[in-house]
Each structure stands twice: as structure tokens, then as C-alpha cells.
């Protein structure tokens, strides 16, 4: 759900930047706060999922007691509350730093154009560093604990290790968001006339691709989904299915020919 909201919100922002180019600062702040909130939640979600894998493999007897539905909802609420507190602090710093006329002006709706005060930038850097350190520590801790524990459940531990490696890869893709401004500036120096294309490519790589990795890989693990995707990629059915269909069609045509022959035989006799 978090990734769905994040994709929808960032897509709206990106379309607005192309269609309207400039929007009111007040409207832009509301849209940006939702996008920032869901973006901040993404690495935290990966850490929580890795912790759940660790509990399932290393503490299987207590998994049902620890990972209950009620505790899951409480944890999701705490995650959103922590992210919301960070975004609220950004808003308070913005209100304290900018004059009232700024909120009635129109800007190109990007985070760096709105949350541009020095204190906000320092707070954002500190929050990102703290979040990434905690998430990477959680991923490394859970991976190596699973690696050295649960030797009797090799299949389960192997699947959990692969899942955590997937989360690490997603986190690396998510970290592209922190180096995006530097990369865009470097590309603009090489191709100054292709600003729109550079921004669009950056949006796809930073916002779209990291959110598609997990659904695709988790979906390909499912035999039914994998069979369906394989059928679509092969533009229809497999060779065995096509052969059996041709055999059934040939048998039906032969049966139809025999029936017509049997109907025409009494007419000829008459």
C-alpha cells in the first residue's frame, strides 16, 4: 500500500511538472508531504520485513505469538507516525524560515524548490543517514543470523536469506534517490538541452524501478503466476498445449466428415 501511494503521488507530481510547470506553493507542499512520507517509509518497510524473516526462521515456535495481526497494525502505525513526525518537522522549519508571500507564489513542484532552507536540509541529511544506518544494520544482522542459525531448516533459511538479499538490492535502488541531484547536475553539464529527458529518466530509475522489483520477483516465485507470465511471453500456449489442440481439432474434423458421409449415403441409395 505504501509503494502504491508513493507511486501514485510521485506520478501526479511529475505530470503536474510537465503539464502546468508551476503550481501554487501551498498545493505543492501538500502533495510533497505525502510523497516524502511514503518515500521515507520505504526503507523502514524493508527492515521490518527482514526482521519478520528472522523471527520466522530463528524463532519459529514464537513466530505466531510475536507476529500477530494486532502487533502488525501497531507497528505499521508507529512507522507512519515516525515518518509523519519527520515530515511535520520539515513543515515547521519551512514555516519559520520562509516569508508569507512565498506560500502564495508559484514554483516548479520539486522538493528542493520548496524545502530549501538550510536547517531543513541539515535535518533531512541527518534523518536520512540515521534511517539508512538502522536499516542496513537490521539487514546485515538478520542475514548473518539466518546464515548461521536454523541449520536444520536449510530450505527455509535459504529462502529467507534470498529474501533479505532482495531487500538489500531494493535498498540500494532506493538510495539512488539521495544521489539523484548530483547525477542530474552531471548529466545536465553533458547534455544541457535535454533537461526534460534527464528528469524523466531519473524519475523512472529512482521512483518506478525500485517499487517494481519486489512484486516481479515475488510473483515469479509463484508457480501459477510464473506459468501465466510464460504463456504471455510465448504469445499463447506452450508447444505441448498447441499440439494437443491440433490433435483435438483434427479428430473433430474427422468425426464431422464421417457424420456427413453417413447422412449422404441413404440419399444416394434412394
mmCIF file of N, CA, C and O in Angstrom, residues 68-114:
data_model
loop_
_atom_site.group_PDB
_atom_site.id
_atom_site.type_symbol
_atom_site.label_atom_id
_atom_site.label_comp_id
_atom_site.label_asym_id
_atom_site.label_seq_id
_atom_site.Cartn_x
_atom_site.Cartn_y
_atom_site.Cartn_z
ATOM 1 N N UNK A 68 1.611 -11.178 15.383
ATOM 2 C CA UNK A 68 0.150 -11.229 15.336
ATOM 3 C C UNK A 68 -0.390 -10.095 14.480
ATOM 4 O O UNK A 68 0.320 -9.138 14.154
ATOM 5 N N UNK A 69 -1.659 -10.184 14.141
ATOM 6 C CA UNK A 69 -2.278 -9.146 13.315
ATOM 7 C C UNK A 69 -2.317 -7.817 14.070
ATOM 8 O O UNK A 69 -2.032 -6.745 13.506
ATOM 9 N N UNK A 70 -2.648 -7.874 15.345
ATOM 10 C CA UNK A 70 -2.738 -6.644 16.146
ATOM 11 C C UNK A 70 -1.381 -5.959 16.242
ATOM 12 O O UNK A 70 -1.271 -4.733 16.069
ATOM 13 N N UNK A 71 -0.333 -6.733 16.505
ATOM 14 C CA UNK A 71 1.008 -6.142 16.602
ATOM 15 C C UNK A 71 1.469 -5.597 15.252
ATOM 16 O O UNK A 71 2.197 -4.602 15.194
ATOM 17 N N UNK A 72 1.048 -6.245 14.188
ATOM 18 C CA UNK A 72 1.400 -5.755 12.854
ATOM 19 C C UNK A 72 0.783 -4.390 12.605
ATOM 20 O O UNK A 72 1.449 -3.470 12.102
ATOM 21 N N UNK A 73 -0.495 -4.229 12.955
ATOM 22 C CA UNK A 73 -1.147 -2.923 12.784
ATOM 23 C C UNK A 73 -0.496 -1.858 13.662
ATOM 24 O O UNK A 73 -0.331 -0.706 13.238
ATOM 25 N N UNK A 74 -0.132 -2.232 14.882
ATOM 26 C CA UNK A 74 0.539 -1.279 15.777
ATOM 27 C C UNK A 74 1.881 -0.847 15.190
ATOM 28 O O UNK A 74 2.238 0.340 15.203
ATOM 29 N N UNK A 75 2.640 -1.794 14.654
ATOM 30 C CA UNK A 75 3.936 -1.478 14.067
ATOM 31 C C UNK A 75 3.788 -0.581 12.841
ATOM 32 O O UNK A 75 4.560 0.373 12.651
ATOM 33 N N UNK A 76 2.798 -0.869 12.001
ATOM 34 C CA UNK A 76 2.549 -0.018 10.834
ATOM 35 C C UNK A 76 2.182 1.400 11.279
ATOM 36 O O UNK A 76 2.656 2.391 10.706
ATOM 37 N N UNK A 77 1.361 1.502 12.319
ATOM 38 C CA UNK A 77 1.009 2.823 12.838
ATOM 39 C C UNK A 77 2.215 3.580 13.370
ATOM 40 O O UNK A 77 2.349 4.790 13.150
ATOM 41 N N UNK A 78 3.122 2.876 14.068
ATOM 42 C CA UNK A 78 4.339 3.528 14.579
ATOM 43 C C UNK A 78 5.242 3.982 13.441
ATOM 44 O O UNK A 78 5.845 5.064 13.513
ATOM 45 N N UNK A 79 5.343 3.183 12.397
ATOM 46 C CA UNK A 79 6.159 3.572 11.243
ATOM 47 C C UNK A 79 5.618 4.848 10.604
ATOM 48 O O UNK A 79 6.379 5.787 10.314
ATOM 49 N N UNK A 80 4.316 4.898 10.382
ATOM 50 C CA UNK A 80 3.725 6.088 9.765
ATOM 51 C C UNK A 80 3.819 7.293 10.696
ATOM 52 O O UNK A 80 3.997 8.429 10.233
ATOM 53 N N UNK A 81 3.712 7.058 11.999
ATOM 54 C CA UNK A 81 3.811 8.172 12.949
ATOM 55 C C UNK A 81 5.235 8.745 12.958
ATOM 56 O O UNK A 81 5.409 9.976 12.984
ATOM 57 N N UNK A 82 6.245 7.876 12.940
ATOM 58 C CA UNK A 82 7.630 8.358 12.923
ATOM 59 C C UNK A 82 7.925 9.134 11.645
ATOM 60 O O UNK A 82 8.545 10.207 11.676
ATOM 61 N N UNK A 83 7.475 8.598 10.507
ATOM 62 C CA UNK A 83 7.680 9.303 9.241
ATOM 63 C C UNK A 83 6.907 10.617 9.214
ATOM 64 O O UNK A 83 7.409 11.641 8.731
ATOM 65 N N UNK A 84 5.687 10.601 9.746
ATOM 66 C CA UNK A 84 4.897 11.824 9.800
ATOM 67 C C UNK A 84 5.521 12.881 10.682
ATOM 68 O O UNK A 84 5.464 14.082 10.375
ATOM 69 N N UNK A 85 6.157 12.458 11.780
ATOM 70 C CA UNK A 85 6.837 13.415 12.655
ATOM 71 C C UNK A 85 8.002 14.080 11.931
ATOM 72 O O UNK A 85 8.231 15.291 12.071
ATOM 73 N N UNK A 86 8.732 13.296 11.130
ATOM 74 C CA UNK A 86 9.840 13.860 10.366
ATOM 75 C C UNK A 86 9.353 14.867 9.341
ATOM 76 O O UNK A 86 9.933 15.950 9.176
ATOM 77 N N UNK A 87 8.265 14.545 8.642
ATOM 78 C CA UNK A 87 7.714 15.465 7.645
ATOM 79 C C UNK A 87 7.140 16.707 8.314
ATOM 80 O O UNK A 87 7.270 17.827 7.804
ATOM 81 N N UNK A 88 6.502 16.535 9.472
ATOM 82 C CA UNK A 88 5.947 17.677 10.197
ATOM 83 C C UNK A 88 7.045 18.636 10.634
ATOM 84 O O UNK A 88 6.866 19.866 10.590
ATOM 85 N N UNK A 89 8.189 18.100 11.035
ATOM 86 C CA UNK A 89 9.319 18.948 11.399
ATOM 87 C C UNK A 89 9.828 19.743 10.198
ATOM 88 O O UNK A 89 10.183 20.921 10.326
ATOM 89 N N UNK A 90 9.842 19.113 9.024
ATOM 90 C CA UNK A 90 10.200 19.845 7.805
ATOM 91 C C UNK A 90 9.250 21.010 7.553
ATOM 92 O O UNK A 90 9.673 22.111 7.175
ATOM 93 N N UNK A 91 7.961 20.764 7.755
ATOM 94 C CA UNK A 91 6.957 21.809 7.532
ATOM 95 C C UNK A 91 7.133 22.960 8.522
ATOM 96 O O UNK A 91 7.041 24.140 8.140
ATOM 97 N N UNK A 92 7.405 22.655 9.787
ATOM 98 C CA UNK A 92 7.593 23.705 10.791
ATOM 99 C C UNK A 92 8.828 24.547 10.484
ATOM 100 O O UNK A 92 8.808 25.782 10.621
ATOM 101 N N UNK A 93 9.905 23.893 10.061
ATOM 102 C CA UNK A 93 11.104 24.640 9.682
ATOM 103 C C UNK A 93 10.848 25.528 8.468
ATOM 104 O O UNK A 93 11.364 26.642 8.380
ATOM 105 N N UNK A 94 10.032 25.036 7.539
ATOM 106 C CA UNK A 94 9.697 25.832 6.358
ATOM 107 C C UNK A 94 8.863 27.049 6.748
ATOM 108 O O UNK A 94 9.102 28.167 6.258
ATOM 109 N N UNK A 95 7.869 26.868 7.622
ATOM 110 C CA UNK A 95 7.030 27.983 8.050
ATOM 111 C C UNK A 95 7.828 29.034 8.802
ATOM 112 O O UNK A 95 7.535 30.241 8.711
ATOM 113 N N UNK A 96 8.848 28.592 9.540
ATOM 114 C CA UNK A 96 9.661 29.543 10.302
ATOM 115 C C UNK A 96 10.666 30.284 9.435
ATOM 116 O O UNK A 96 11.058 31.410 9.766
ATOM 117 N N UNK A 97 11.076 29.686 8.323
ATOM 118 C CA UNK A 97 12.149 30.273 7.523
ATOM 119 C C UNK A 97 11.649 31.129 6.368
ATOM 120 O O UNK A 97 12.309 32.107 5.994
ATOM 121 N N UNK A 98 10.506 30.795 5.782
ATOM 122 C CA UNK A 98 10.051 31.481 4.584
ATOM 123 C C UNK A 98 9.026 32.565 4.917
ATOM 124 O O UNK A 98 8.231 32.408 5.852
ATOM 125 N N UNK A 99 9.021 33.669 4.159
ATOM 126 C CA UNK A 99 8.007 34.714 4.368
ATOM 127 C C UNK A 99 6.640 34.269 3.881
ATOM 128 O O UNK A 99 6.509 33.288 3.137
ATOM 129 N N UNK A 100 5.616 35.006 4.268
ATOM 130 C CA UNK A 100 4.240 34.639 3.914
ATOM 131 C C UNK A 100 4.004 34.724 2.405
ATOM 132 O O UNK A 100 3.225 33.937 1.857
ATOM 133 N N UNK A 101 4.680 35.644 1.726
ATOM 134 C CA UNK A 101 4.481 35.786 0.284
ATOM 135 C C UNK A 101 4.928 34.536 -0.482
ATOM 136 O O UNK A 101 4.422 34.266 -1.572
ATOM 137 N N UNK A 102 5.866 33.808 0.078
ATOM 138 C CA UNK A 102 6.371 32.612 -0.603
ATOM 139 C C UNK A 102 5.272 31.571 -0.773
ATOM 140 O O UNK A 102 5.213 30.879 -1.798
ATOM 141 N N UNK A 103 4.355 31.459 0.180
ATOM 142 C CA UNK A 103 3.312 30.445 0.131
ATOM 143 C C UNK A 103 2.192 30.820 -0.841
ATOM 144 O O UNK A 103 1.343 29.980 -1.142
ATOM 145 N N UNK A 104 2.182 32.070 -1.313
ATOM 146 C CA UNK A 104 1.206 32.488 -2.326
ATOM 147 C C UNK A 104 1.814 32.536 -3.721
ATOM 148 O O UNK A 104 1.117 32.881 -4.675
ATOM 149 N N UNK A 105 3.077 32.199 -3.836
ATOM 150 C CA UNK A 105 3.734 32.216 -5.139
ATOM 151 C C UNK A 105 3.566 30.866 -5.835
ATOM 152 O O UNK A 105 2.949 29.938 -5.295
ATOM 153 N N UNK A 106 4.112 30.775 -7.033
ATOM 154 C CA UNK A 106 4.052 29.550 -7.825
ATOM 155 C C UNK A 106 5.482 29.097 -8.111
ATOM 156 O O UNK A 106 6.354 29.905 -8.434
ATOM 157 N N UNK A 107 5.696 27.780 -7.989
ATOM 158 C CA UNK A 107 7.028 27.222 -8.201
ATOM 159 C C UNK A 107 6.909 25.928 -9.006
ATOM 160 O O UNK A 107 5.819 25.361 -9.156
ATOM 161 N N UNK A 108 8.030 25.460 -9.496
ATOM 162 C CA UNK A 108 8.112 24.130 -10.092
ATOM 163 C C UNK A 108 8.126 23.129 -8.950
ATOM 164 O O UNK A 108 9.030 23.155 -8.107
ATOM 165 N N UNK A 109 7.131 22.272 -8.884
ATOM 166 C CA UNK A 109 6.867 21.486 -7.672
ATOM 167 C C UNK A 109 7.862 20.348 -7.502
ATOM 168 O O UNK A 109 7.578 19.185 -7.828
ATOM 169 N N UNK A 110 9.049 20.694 -6.998
ATOM 170 C CA UNK A 110 10.054 19.719 -6.588
ATOM 171 C C UNK A 110 10.480 20.035 -5.163
ATOM 172 O O UNK A 110 10.433 21.198 -4.723
ATOM 173 N N UNK A 111 10.940 19.017 -4.474
ATOM 174 C CA UNK A 111 11.247 19.196 -3.056
ATOM 175 C C UNK A 111 12.310 20.259 -2.828
ATOM 176 O O UNK A 111 12.209 21.077 -1.912
ATOM 177 N N UNK A 112 13.338 20.271 -3.661
ATOM 178 C CA UNK A 112 14.432 21.219 -3.472
ATOM 179 C C UNK A 112 14.000 22.652 -3.732
ATOM 180 O O UNK A 112 14.651 23.589 -3.248
ATOM 181 N N UNK A 113 12.920 22.856 -4.483
ATOM 182 C CA UNK A 113 12.433 24.213 -4.746
ATOM 183 C C UNK A 113 11.552 24.744 -3.626
ATOM 184 O O UNK A 113 11.338 25.957 -3.549
ATOM 185 N N UNK A 114 11.024 23.856 -2.791
ATOM 186 C CA UNK A 114 10.127 24.280 -1.716
ATOM 187 C C UNK A 114 10.831 24.212 -0.358
ATOM 188 O O UNK A 114 10.916 25.214 0.361
#
